[in-house]
Each structure stands twice: as C-alpha cells, then as structure tokens.
mmCIF file of C-alpha atoms in Angstrom:
data_model
loop_
_atom_site.group_PDB
_atom_site.id
_atom_site.type_symbol
_atom_site.label_atom_id
_atom_site.label_comp_id
_atom_site.label_asym_id
_atom_site.label_seq_id
_atom_site.Cartn_x
_atom_site.Cartn_y
_atom_site.Cartn_z
ATOM 1 C CA MET F 1475 6.765 -1.935 18.573
ATOM 2 C CA ILE F 1476 7.168 1.597 20.774
ATOM 3 C CA SER F 1477 9.814 1.103 22.710
ATOM 4 C CA LYS F 1478 9.244 3.987 24.944
ATOM 5 C CA LEU F 1479 4.883 5.641 24.404
ATOM 6 C CA PRO F 1480 5.161 9.150 26.346
ATOM 7 C CA ALA F 1481 3.067 9.666 29.596
ATOM 8 C CA ALA F 1482 -0.171 10.783 28.090
ATOM 9 C CA LEU F 1483 -0.435 7.951 25.772
ATOM 10 C CA GLY F 1484 0.191 5.632 29.232
ATOM 11 C CA SER F 1485 -4.340 5.293 29.489
ATOM 12 C CA ALA F 1486 -6.896 6.713 28.194
ATOM 13 C CA SER F 1487 -7.657 8.254 31.341
ATOM 14 C CA GLU F 1488 -3.602 9.756 31.322
ATOM 15 C CA LEU F 1489 -4.603 11.275 27.470
ATOM 16 C CA PHE F 1490 -7.122 13.105 27.927
ATOM 17 C CA ASN F 1491 -6.468 15.351 31.310
ATOM 18 C CA HIS F 1492 -3.286 15.432 29.296
ATOM 19 C CA LEU F 1493 -5.657 17.328 27.052
ATOM 20 C CA GLY F 1494 -7.784 18.960 29.289
ATOM 21 C CA VAL F 1495 -10.515 17.013 28.313
ATOM 22 C CA GLY F 1496 -13.115 16.263 32.043
ATOM 23 C CA LEU F 1497 -15.739 14.056 32.862
ATOM 24 C CA ALA F 1498 -18.475 15.197 30.676
ATOM 25 C CA GLU F 1499 -16.829 16.050 27.799
ATOM 26 C CA ARG F 1500 -15.024 13.242 28.000
ATOM 27 C CA GLY F 1501 -18.416 11.126 28.011
ATOM 28 C CA PHE F 1502 -19.956 13.032 24.441
ATOM 29 C CA LEU F 1503 -16.804 12.716 22.447
ATOM 30 C CA GLU F 1504 -15.936 8.745 23.226
ATOM 31 C CA LYS F 1505 -19.633 8.739 21.790
ATOM 32 C CA HIS F 1506 -20.799 11.984 19.681
ATOM 33 C CA ALA F 1507 -18.070 13.137 17.872
ATOM 34 C CA GLY F 1508 -19.565 12.801 14.886
ATOM 35 C CA PHE F 1509 -21.323 15.794 15.823
ATOM 36 C CA ARG F 1510 -18.848 18.195 16.316
ATOM 37 C CA TYR F 1511 -17.950 17.938 12.218
ATOM 38 C CA SER F 1512 -19.211 20.054 9.626
ATOM 39 C CA SER F 1513 -19.299 19.438 6.173
ATOM 40 C CA ALA F 1514 -17.502 21.686 3.062
ATOM 41 C CA GLN F 1515 -16.637 20.785 -0.096
ATOM 42 C CA ILE F 1516 -13.325 22.510 -2.340
ATOM 43 C CA PRO F 1517 -12.494 22.337 -5.465
ATOM 44 C CA LYS F 1518 -10.263 20.185 -7.141
ATOM 45 C CA ARG F 1519 -7.291 21.457 -9.677
ATOM 46 C CA ARG F 1520 -8.365 18.610 -12.308
ATOM 47 C CA GLY F 1521 -11.968 18.850 -11.694
ATOM 48 C CA GLY F 1522 -15.030 17.620 -10.110
ATOM 49 C CA ASN F 1523 -14.553 18.830 -5.872
ATOM 50 C CA ARG F 1524 -13.662 17.377 -2.908
ATOM 51 C CA MET F 1525 -15.739 16.913 0.327
ATOM 52 C CA LEU F 1526 -13.865 17.676 3.971
ATOM 53 C CA LEU F 1527 -15.476 16.783 6.933
ATOM 54 C CA VAL F 1528 -14.006 19.821 9.619
ATOM 55 C CA PRO F 1529 -13.415 19.364 12.698
ATOM 56 C CA GLU F 1530 -15.344 22.070 14.844
ATOM 57 C CA PRO F 1531 -12.351 24.201 16.994
ATOM 58 C CA ARG F 1532 -12.515 22.645 19.980
ATOM 59 C CA LEU F 1533 -11.958 19.441 17.851
ATOM 60 C CA LYS F 1534 -9.098 20.748 15.303
ATOM 61 C CA PHE F 1535 -7.781 22.157 19.456
ATOM 62 C CA LEU F 1536 -7.927 18.800 20.434
ATOM 63 C CA GLN F 1537 -6.443 17.106 16.961
ATOM 64 C CA ARG F 1538 -3.469 19.791 17.035
ATOM 65 C CA GLN F 1539 -2.985 18.323 20.418
ATOM 66 C CA LEU F 1540 -2.815 14.836 19.815
ATOM 67 C CA LEU F 1541 -0.575 15.103 16.792
ATOM 68 C CA LYS F 1542 2.316 16.188 18.984
ATOM 69 C CA LEU F 1543 1.877 13.376 20.887
ATOM 70 C CA LEU F 1544 1.552 10.292 16.956
ATOM 71 C CA GLU F 1545 3.936 12.349 15.494
ATOM 72 C CA PRO F 1546 7.816 11.084 17.291
ATOM 73 C CA LEU F 1547 6.040 7.782 16.777
ATOM 74 C CA TYR F 1548 6.008 8.209 13.316
ATOM 75 C CA SER F 1549 9.354 7.567 10.753
ATOM 76 C CA PRO F 1550 8.934 8.048 7.440
ATOM 77 C CA ARG F 1551 10.058 5.634 5.005
ATOM 78 C CA ASP F 1552 12.281 7.518 2.175
ATOM 79 C CA PRO F 1553 8.932 6.945 0.001
ATOM 80 C CA VAL F 1554 6.736 8.698 1.716
ATOM 81 C CA HIS F 1555 6.537 12.032 0.747
ATOM 82 C CA GLY F 1556 2.330 13.163 1.209
ATOM 83 C CA PHE F 1557 1.947 14.947 4.613
ATOM 84 C CA VAL F 1558 5.595 14.782 5.599
ATOM 85 C CA GLY F 1559 7.869 18.061 6.831
ATOM 86 C CA LYS F 1560 10.792 18.805 4.324
ATOM 87 C CA ARG F 1561 8.501 16.551 1.369
ATOM 88 C CA SER F 1562 6.617 17.978 -0.888
ATOM 89 C CA ALA F 1563 5.341 16.661 -4.675
ATOM 90 C CA ILE F 1564 8.502 17.581 -5.763
ATOM 91 C CA SER F 1565 10.463 15.895 -3.494
ATOM 92 C CA ASN F 1566 8.635 12.208 -4.794
ATOM 93 C CA ALA F 1567 9.276 13.608 -8.759
ATOM 94 C CA ASN F 1568 13.470 13.761 -7.773
ATOM 95 C CA ALA F 1569 13.086 10.057 -6.734
ATOM 96 C CA HIS F 1570 12.669 8.773 -9.977
ATOM 97 C CA GLN F 1571 14.847 11.076 -11.964
ATOM 98 C CA GLY F 1572 15.814 8.876 -14.582
ATOM 99 C CA ARG F 1573 12.726 5.795 -14.873
ATOM 100 C CA PRO F 1574 12.792 5.292 -18.476
ATOM 101 C CA TYR F 1575 8.869 4.441 -17.838
ATOM 102 C CA LEU F 1576 6.844 5.747 -14.495
ATOM 103 C CA LEU F 1577 3.377 4.944 -13.159
ATOM 104 C CA ASN F 1578 1.092 7.594 -11.796
ATOM 105 C CA LEU F 1579 -1.809 6.763 -9.285
ATOM 106 C CA ASP F 1580 -4.940 8.425 -7.747
ATOM 107 C CA LEU F 1581 -6.286 6.010 -4.955
ATOM 108 C CA GLN F 1582 -10.025 7.632 -4.897
ATOM 109 C CA ASP F 1583 -10.720 8.505 -1.415
ATOM 110 C CA PHE F 1584 -7.430 7.976 0.887
ATOM 111 C CA PHE F 1585 -8.943 8.881 3.492
ATOM 112 C CA ALA F 1586 -12.182 8.067 3.097
ATOM 113 C CA THR F 1587 -11.226 3.636 3.027
ATOM 114 C CA ILE F 1588 -9.308 3.603 6.339
ATOM 115 C CA SER F 1589 -11.159 2.318 8.549
ATOM 116 C CA ARG F 1590 -11.246 2.568 13.196
ATOM 117 C CA ARG F 1591 -10.278 -0.468 12.762
ATOM 118 C CA ARG F 1592 -7.978 -0.339 11.045
ATOM 119 C CA VAL F 1593 -6.508 2.742 13.005
ATOM 120 C CA LYS F 1594 -6.874 0.730 15.985
ATOM 121 C CA GLY F 1595 -4.947 -2.072 14.939
ATOM 122 C CA MET F 1596 -1.961 0.019 13.444
ATOM 123 C CA LEU F 1597 -2.043 1.922 16.735
ATOM 124 C CA GLN F 1598 -2.071 -1.521 19.324
ATOM 125 C CA ALA F 1599 0.580 -3.197 17.008
ATOM 126 C CA ILE F 1600 2.996 -0.214 18.311
ATOM 127 C CA GLY F 1601 1.745 -0.604 21.585
ATOM 128 C CA ILE F 1602 -0.291 1.183 22.874
ATOM 129 C CA ALA F 1603 -2.966 0.384 24.946
ATOM 130 C CA SER F 1604 -6.787 -0.629 23.772
ATOM 131 C CA ASP F 1605 -8.291 1.896 26.103
ATOM 132 C CA VAL F 1606 -5.842 4.698 24.041
ATOM 133 C CA ALA F 1607 -6.623 3.805 20.658
ATOM 134 C CA ASP F 1608 -10.374 3.586 21.184
ATOM 135 C CA ALA F 1609 -10.137 7.471 22.728
ATOM 136 C CA VAL F 1610 -7.307 7.541 19.979
ATOM 137 C CA CYS F 1611 -10.087 7.011 17.779
ATOM 138 C CA ALA F 1612 -13.064 8.641 19.213
ATOM 139 C CA LEU F 1613 -11.215 11.794 18.565
ATOM 140 C CA CYS F 1614 -9.713 10.800 15.275
ATOM 141 C CA VAL F 1615 -12.237 9.208 13.511
ATOM 142 C CA THR F 1616 -15.572 9.633 12.308
ATOM 143 C CA ARG F 1617 -18.279 7.615 9.964
ATOM 144 C CA ASN F 1618 -15.586 4.883 9.868
ATOM 145 C CA GLN F 1619 -14.063 6.862 8.112
ATOM 146 C CA LEU F 1620 -10.451 9.623 8.501
ATOM 147 C CA PRO F 1621 -11.793 12.542 7.982
ATOM 148 C CA GLN F 1622 -9.866 14.803 5.357
ATOM 149 C CA GLY F 1623 -9.692 17.736 7.087
ATOM 150 C CA ALA F 1624 -8.994 17.158 10.741
ATOM 151 C CA PRO F 1625 -5.186 18.058 11.182
ATOM 152 C CA THR F 1626 -4.499 13.897 12.478
ATOM 153 C CA SER F 1627 -5.718 12.297 9.406
ATOM 154 C CA PRO F 1628 -2.496 12.542 7.649
ATOM 155 C CA LEU F 1629 -0.191 10.789 9.903
ATOM 156 C CA LEU F 1630 -2.393 8.418 11.197
ATOM 157 C CA ALA F 1631 -2.751 7.395 7.005
ATOM 158 C CA ASN F 1632 0.261 7.497 6.912
ATOM 159 C CA MET F 1633 1.357 5.822 9.853
ATOM 160 C CA VAL F 1634 -2.329 2.760 8.754
ATOM 161 C CA THR F 1635 -0.398 2.870 5.090
ATOM 162 C CA PHE F 1636 3.344 2.102 5.712
ATOM 163 C CA ARG F 1637 3.364 -1.568 4.667
ATOM 164 C CA PHE F 1638 2.966 -1.334 0.360
ATOM 165 C CA VAL F 1639 6.036 -3.195 -0.617
ATOM 166 C CA PHE F 1640 6.492 -1.827 -4.280
ATOM 167 C CA VAL F 1641 9.326 -4.051 -5.333
ATOM 168 C CA ASP F 1642 10.982 -2.870 -8.215
ATOM 169 C CA PRO F 1643 13.999 -5.438 -8.805
ATOM 170 C CA LYS F 1644 16.930 -4.704 -11.320
ATOM 171 C CA GLY F 1645 17.663 -7.571 -13.004
ATOM 172 C CA TRP F 1646 15.113 -11.244 -12.655
ATOM 173 C CA ARG F 1647 18.174 -12.989 -9.238
ATOM 174 C CA VAL F 1648 15.105 -12.898 -6.802
ATOM 175 C CA ALA F 1649 15.635 -15.299 -3.706
ATOM 176 C CA ILE F 1650 11.414 -14.264 -2.908
ATOM 177 C CA GLU F 1651 10.902 -16.468 -0.229
ATOM 178 C CA GLN F 1652 14.586 -14.036 1.416
ATOM 179 C CA LEU F 1653 11.395 -11.385 0.937
ATOM 180 C CA GLY F 1654 8.525 -14.038 3.270
ATOM 181 C CA SER F 1655 8.304 -11.362 5.927
ATOM 182 C CA LEU F 1656 7.860 -8.537 4.903
ATOM 183 C CA LEU F 1657 5.408 -9.937 2.251
ATOM 184 C CA ARG F 1658 3.732 -11.601 5.239
ATOM 185 C CA ARG F 1659 2.617 -8.603 7.521
ATOM 186 C CA GLU F 1660 -0.062 -7.423 8.527
ATOM 187 C CA ASN F 1661 -1.929 -4.628 6.295
ATOM 188 C CA THR F 1662 0.561 -4.874 3.398
ATOM 189 C CA GLU F 1663 -0.241 -4.901 -0.149
ATOM 190 C CA VAL F 1664 2.668 -5.748 -2.895
ATOM 191 C CA VAL F 1665 3.334 -3.717 -6.747
ATOM 192 C CA PHE F 1666 6.310 -6.310 -7.621
ATOM 193 C CA ASN F 1667 8.359 -5.643 -10.817
ATOM 194 C CA PHE F 1668 7.852 -8.899 -12.785
ATOM 195 C CA MET F 1669 11.263 -8.717 -15.416
ATOM 196 C CA PHE F 1670 9.575 -10.682 -17.837
ATOM 197 C CA GLU F 1671 11.156 -10.112 -21.314
ATOM 198 C CA PHE F 1672 15.035 -11.076 -19.084
ATOM 199 C CA ILE F 1673 12.706 -14.386 -16.987
ATOM 200 C CA ASN F 1674 11.613 -15.475 -20.809
ATOM 201 C CA ARG F 1675 14.705 -15.628 -21.913
ATOM 202 C CA ALA F 1676 16.653 -17.025 -18.968
ATOM 203 C CA ALA F 1677 13.695 -19.284 -18.682
ATOM 204 C CA SER F 1678 15.145 -20.551 -21.689
ATOM 205 C CA ILE F 1679 18.627 -21.320 -21.317
ATOM 206 C CA THR F 1680 19.618 -24.896 -19.816
ATOM 207 C CA ASP F 1681 22.769 -22.871 -17.309
ATOM 208 C CA PRO F 1682 22.091 -24.982 -13.359
ATOM 209 C CA ILE F 1683 22.782 -21.329 -12.313
ATOM 210 C CA ILE F 1684 20.755 -19.441 -14.052
ATOM 211 C CA ILE F 1685 17.908 -22.161 -13.158
ATOM 212 C CA GLN F 1686 18.735 -21.850 -9.715
ATOM 213 C CA GLY F 1687 18.404 -18.031 -9.701
ATOM 214 C CA LEU F 1688 14.711 -18.731 -11.657
ATOM 215 C CA ARG F 1689 13.271 -21.050 -8.689
ATOM 216 C CA GLU F 1690 14.783 -18.818 -6.075
ATOM 217 C CA LEU F 1691 12.353 -16.748 -7.922
ATOM 218 C CA MET F 1692 9.967 -18.856 -8.103
ATOM 219 C CA PRO F 1693 9.482 -21.437 -5.541
ATOM 220 C CA TYR F 1694 5.988 -23.086 -6.190
ATOM 221 C CA GLY F 1695 4.498 -24.109 -9.341
ATOM 222 C CA SER F 1696 5.398 -26.669 -11.797
ATOM 223 C CA TRP F 1697 6.325 -23.728 -14.884
ATOM 224 C CA GLN F 1698 9.112 -25.528 -15.984
ATOM 225 C CA GLU F 1699 7.665 -28.851 -16.824
ATOM 226 C CA GLU F 1700 4.375 -27.161 -18.799
ATOM 227 C CA LEU F 1701 6.633 -24.736 -20.284
ATOM 228 C CA ALA F 1702 9.268 -27.970 -22.169
ATOM 229 C CA ALA F 1703 6.166 -28.856 -23.813
ATOM 230 C CA ILE F 1704 5.148 -26.107 -25.532
ATOM 231 C CA PRO F 1705 5.946 -26.242 -28.668
ATOM 232 C CA ALA F 1706 9.081 -24.190 -29.522
ATOM 233 C CA LYS F 1707 7.366 -23.332 -32.770
ATOM 234 C CA ALA F 1708 3.581 -22.443 -32.397
ATOM 235 C CA ALA F 1709 1.767 -19.484 -33.654
ATOM 236 C CA GLU F 1710 0.943 -18.929 -30.283
ATOM 237 C CA THR F 1711 4.284 -19.813 -28.586
ATOM 238 C CA SER F 1712 5.105 -16.453 -26.813
ATOM 239 C CA GLN F 1713 1.679 -16.163 -25.064
ATOM 240 C CA LEU F 1714 1.716 -19.949 -23.702
ATOM 241 C CA ARG F 1715 5.050 -18.772 -22.282
ATOM 242 C CA ARG F 1716 4.209 -15.530 -20.715
ATOM 243 C CA ALA F 1717 0.423 -17.497 -18.890
ATOM 244 C CA VAL F 1718 3.058 -19.954 -17.503
ATOM 245 C CA LEU F 1719 5.360 -17.633 -16.056
ATOM 246 C CA VAL F 1720 2.632 -15.607 -15.096
ATOM 247 C CA LYS F 1721 0.912 -18.249 -13.020
ATOM 248 C CA ALA F 1722 4.377 -19.839 -11.855
ATOM 249 C CA PHE F 1723 4.646 -16.019 -10.095
ATOM 250 C CA ALA F 1724 0.893 -15.445 -8.822
ATOM 251 C CA GLN F 1725 1.274 -18.858 -7.697
ATOM 252 C CA THR F 1726 4.408 -18.052 -5.070
ATOM 253 C CA LEU F 1727 2.998 -14.434 -3.624
ATOM 254 C CA ARG F 1728 -0.217 -16.601 -2.709
ATOM 255 C CA THR F 1729 1.872 -19.563 -1.314
ATOM 256 C CA ILE F 1730 5.128 -16.242 0.415
ATOM 257 C CA GLY F 1731 2.518 -13.601 1.227
ATOM 258 C CA ASN F 1732 -0.896 -15.881 2.080
ATOM 259 C CA TYR F 1733 -2.917 -13.355 -0.544
ATOM 260 C CA PRO F 1734 -6.124 -14.594 -1.909
ATOM 261 C CA TYR F 1735 -5.599 -12.212 -4.449
ATOM 262 C CA VAL F 1736 -3.073 -11.830 -7.074
ATOM 263 C CA ALA F 1737 -3.557 -9.473 -10.400
ATOM 264 C CA GLU F 1738 -0.961 -8.442 -13.061
ATOM 265 C CA THR F 1739 -0.603 -6.559 -15.865
ATOM 266 C CA PRO F 1740 1.418 -6.312 -18.263
ATOM 267 C CA ILE F 1741 3.165 -3.215 -19.289
ATOM 268 C CA LEU F 1742 4.335 -3.430 -23.193
ATOM 269 C CA ARG F 1743 7.676 -2.370 -24.665
ATOM 270 C CA PRO F 1744 6.998 1.206 -26.955
ATOM 271 C CA LEU F 1745 5.853 0.698 -30.415
ATOM 272 C CA LYS F 1746 6.393 -3.042 -30.240
ATOM 273 C CA ASP F 1747 3.036 -5.618 -28.872
ATOM 274 C CA ARG F 1748 5.358 -7.380 -26.293
ATOM 275 C CA THR F 1749 5.097 -7.444 -23.321
ATOM 276 C CA LEU F 1750 8.868 -5.757 -21.545
ATOM 277 C CA TYR F 1751 7.324 -6.635 -17.654
ATOM 278 C CA SER F 1752 4.451 -7.291 -15.895
ATOM 279 C CA LEU F 1753 3.433 -5.580 -12.717
ATOM 280 C CA PHE F 1754 2.043 -7.966 -10.076
ATOM 281 C CA TYR F 1755 -1.186 -6.713 -7.473
ATOM 282 C CA ALA F 1756 -1.191 -8.288 -4.257
ATOM 283 C CA THR F 1757 -3.208 -7.454 -1.441
ATOM 284 C CA ARG F 1758 -6.046 -10.125 0.836
ATOM 285 C CA HIS F 1759 -8.636 -7.298 0.223
ATOM 286 C CA PRO F 1760 -11.111 -7.843 -2.841
ATOM 287 C CA THR F 1761 -11.707 -3.717 -2.974
ATOM 288 C CA GLY F 1762 -7.802 -3.418 -3.848
ATOM 289 C CA ILE F 1763 -8.342 -5.545 -6.995
ATOM 290 C CA GLU F 1764 -11.161 -3.819 -8.015
ATOM 291 C CA VAL F 1765 -9.436 -1.042 -7.721
ATOM 292 C CA PHE F 1766 -6.597 -1.999 -9.445
ATOM 293 C CA ARG F 1767 -8.564 -3.116 -12.139
ATOM 294 C CA ASN F 1768 -10.309 0.038 -13.291
ATOM 295 C CA CYS F 1769 -7.449 1.404 -12.989
ATOM 296 C CA GLN F 1770 -6.080 -1.083 -15.220
ATOM 297 C CA PHE F 1771 -8.878 -0.737 -17.626
ATOM 298 C CA LYS F 1772 -9.110 3.252 -18.081
ATOM 299 C CA THR F 1773 -4.974 2.320 -17.977
ATOM 300 C CA LEU F 1774 -5.889 0.501 -21.213
ATOM 301 C CA ARG F 1775 -8.606 3.099 -22.815
#
C-alpha cells in the first residue's frame, strides 16, 4: 500500500484533467482506445518476428504522461533488471557470477499474458481507487493485455509480476513456515531450489537436531515413516527415497502457500545419472504449469 499518492491519482476526473483530456476524448478512450493502436512486426535477434501493438501519437503522449505518475510508485527489487534505469542484461548477468549452474528462461508472450484484471487488481492493491484503476487500464490495456509497444507496459508488467519468489538456500535448513506470509501473497509464484542430495543424506541421519531441521523444511506428510519402510538394499531405493521427499515437499508448498499446482524437475549431477537438486515450481494458475512443463520437455530433448 502506497502511503501517499499523487493528487492526479486521487480520482479518474483528476487524472484526466491532469492529462488534459476533455469529456469527449475521455468518453472515447474509456470505450474505444483499442482503435488507437496499429499492429507491427519487428525481427527478433534469434529468428522470427515480435508482434507489437503501437499506440497512435496522441495516446502514446498520454501514456508517457501517465508513466511519470506511476514511476514513483514502484521500487524495483534487486532481482529485477528489465526496463529499470541503470540496469540491463549485463547487470543481470553480473548478479549471477560465481554460480555453478545457471537456468535461463524466455517467457513466451509475456506482455500478452498480463490481463486487465491483473493490472487493475495490482493498482487497487497499492491503494489506487477503483475508478482511477479503470482509467489507467483504459489508457494502457487493450485486447485484455498489456500492448507490447506502449511506453507504460514495461513498468506495469514489473509492478504486476514483482511477486515471483525464488528461494535458493545455500543449505537445507529452512524454516518454511516463516516464509508463509510471503508464499501466501496474491499473484505470487514460487520457484524453490530443493537441495535433494543434501536433504536425502540428512534424512538418513538420526541426530535429533538434523531431524528437527528437516521437519521445519517439510512439516507436512509422513515422509519419515515412508522412508523407514523402504528396504535399504532394494535396487530402486534411491528412486523411492526421492519420490517420498519430493511428494512431502510438494505437499508442504501446497499447504503453506495454498498452491493447487506444484511441479518438480530434477537437476542431475554433471556426468552422473543422479539427482543433485530439484526445482519446484508452485502456481495458482494451470497455464503456469503448462508453461513450466513445456520448458522442461524442451530442455530434456
């Protein structure tokens, strides 16, 4: 919640007055702003074309004026490097120096997946009134998406999607209940680096302190009993233990974060057919799981 909003964002009328939009133009923009975009294609660096929805000069001018009002409301978090002043692909790469592994993902149709409902919900969540949020959407959203080509789309996209949580612990001692308020936030998706090799080894130790640490990481499920029931010398012991631990942690994410969709993909130790760690992805939307699985399949090809 923003403690103090600019006066121009106090009401829809104040916003349009600030932008110099009269009653007739306001009526048109609120209902038919989509007619003030034209489609264009530009080539991508790695082949193919990128589809743009380019606003006409008058609408682009209004969007740029609106951008000046919205920019002070957003403080980019450290992991955000796209469309942020003094940050770039280079600063993003520098942040990952020294890491033994790097997972690089390209989100398909990123702007097109951000709907009017998500933009309005985000604006209201930071304290902007419903009528003002509707006015912003009228100026900045078309065809129920953020148009790639509008000057306001990058900022609004960052504001909407800043609740992507990546948990990358250096070990396995994580009291996950303490992350509950973060995981339960609306419009939040989570990627968790589950250090399987360490966790599997720790789960074989009977030391009470270690067991307590594992219970803090996986407070749900009967994983201890299930692991104890696996024959120690069975040929599939490793796979069975992995299945038990993956199931327990998936249940933990579902329960604590209220995520109906949780997926996992194993990351193997280099040159060995053995899981080093697992990446868990938790979301509340089935499309997220579909995209995650498609990325997984493409990676395994």
